[in-house]
């Protein structure tokens, strides 16, 4: 069993292949709608239609980059309760916040949008720069990071950012992307998990593969068939089944259920 916090397949493969892909995965796949190129007046309709389709499969749905909402000032009408999490930006600045490859800050309109999101879905910090990261974590009711790593890369988290998310009961998804982790195979990915767990414990880190979002993946961990190899490597490092399952699905499942329950408080 597994719970992946971030898979980009909805905006990469054809609609007709959705159901087959999910069935083959044999786990919970958070289906992420990446909107950064939806720069037209039909963007909101496209997102809603795709959400309808994905929700019909019973999977968690998320949005990467809410920048499309500015096109028709659609924040007021948008139903955030349909999503597991949303992120304000992708890698570049928009009207809400600063992306990982830019220098912008959280804006007043971004703060207002966070207020609308709070209590309805989690706020993903994965693509924020540091100038926006900390005020977003402070303002968000349920901050998280869906897919990242811990190398010296603009898209990765440093020690202080990790501690900030932990202090707000956030979870962190470990990406399989080699640039983010430095891991070229399942053994090295397991070592990255071990390094994190030794420092921060086993209740925070989750799986956030970024499959279909990058080709820069380990040769033996580029789809869900690689999970068995990862489990084997974690076992070699002395991890119990309980702690391995926390990383594979229990931490993410707990957080997801908390988000759903908070909508009705």
XYZ file of N, CA, C and O in Angstrom, residues 1-3 26-28 227 231 245 248-249:
44
model
N 0.850 -1.195 0.000
C 0.000 0.000 0.000
C 0.890 1.251 0.000
O 1.959 1.249 0.600
N 0.422 2.293 -0.686
C 1.147 3.559 -0.662
C 0.163 4.705 -0.872
O -0.969 4.520 -1.328
N 0.594 5.910 -0.517
C -0.165 7.136 -0.727
C 0.818 8.157 -1.275
O 1.674 8.648 -0.556
N -2.387 0.532 -7.768
C -2.656 -0.230 -6.542
C -2.299 0.567 -5.288
O -1.752 0.034 -4.327
N -2.593 1.838 -5.310
C -2.363 2.698 -4.157
C -3.131 3.989 -4.347
O -3.862 4.162 -5.322
N -2.979 4.917 -3.416
C -3.646 6.207 -3.500
C -2.740 7.195 -4.217
O -1.628 7.466 -3.759
N 8.614 0.603 -5.682
C 8.376 0.672 -4.243
C 8.931 -0.546 -3.512
O 9.478 -0.440 -2.416
N 11.408 -0.505 -0.299
C 11.128 -1.196 0.964
C 12.297 -2.096 1.353
O 12.718 -2.135 2.520
N 5.842 1.895 6.712
C 4.466 2.210 6.311
C 4.090 3.650 6.635
O 3.251 4.239 5.946
N 5.401 5.356 3.563
C 4.718 4.961 2.334
C 3.283 5.450 2.281
O 2.806 5.841 1.217
N 2.564 5.416 3.412
C 1.161 5.846 3.327
C 0.540 6.387 4.608
O -0.359 7.233 4.555
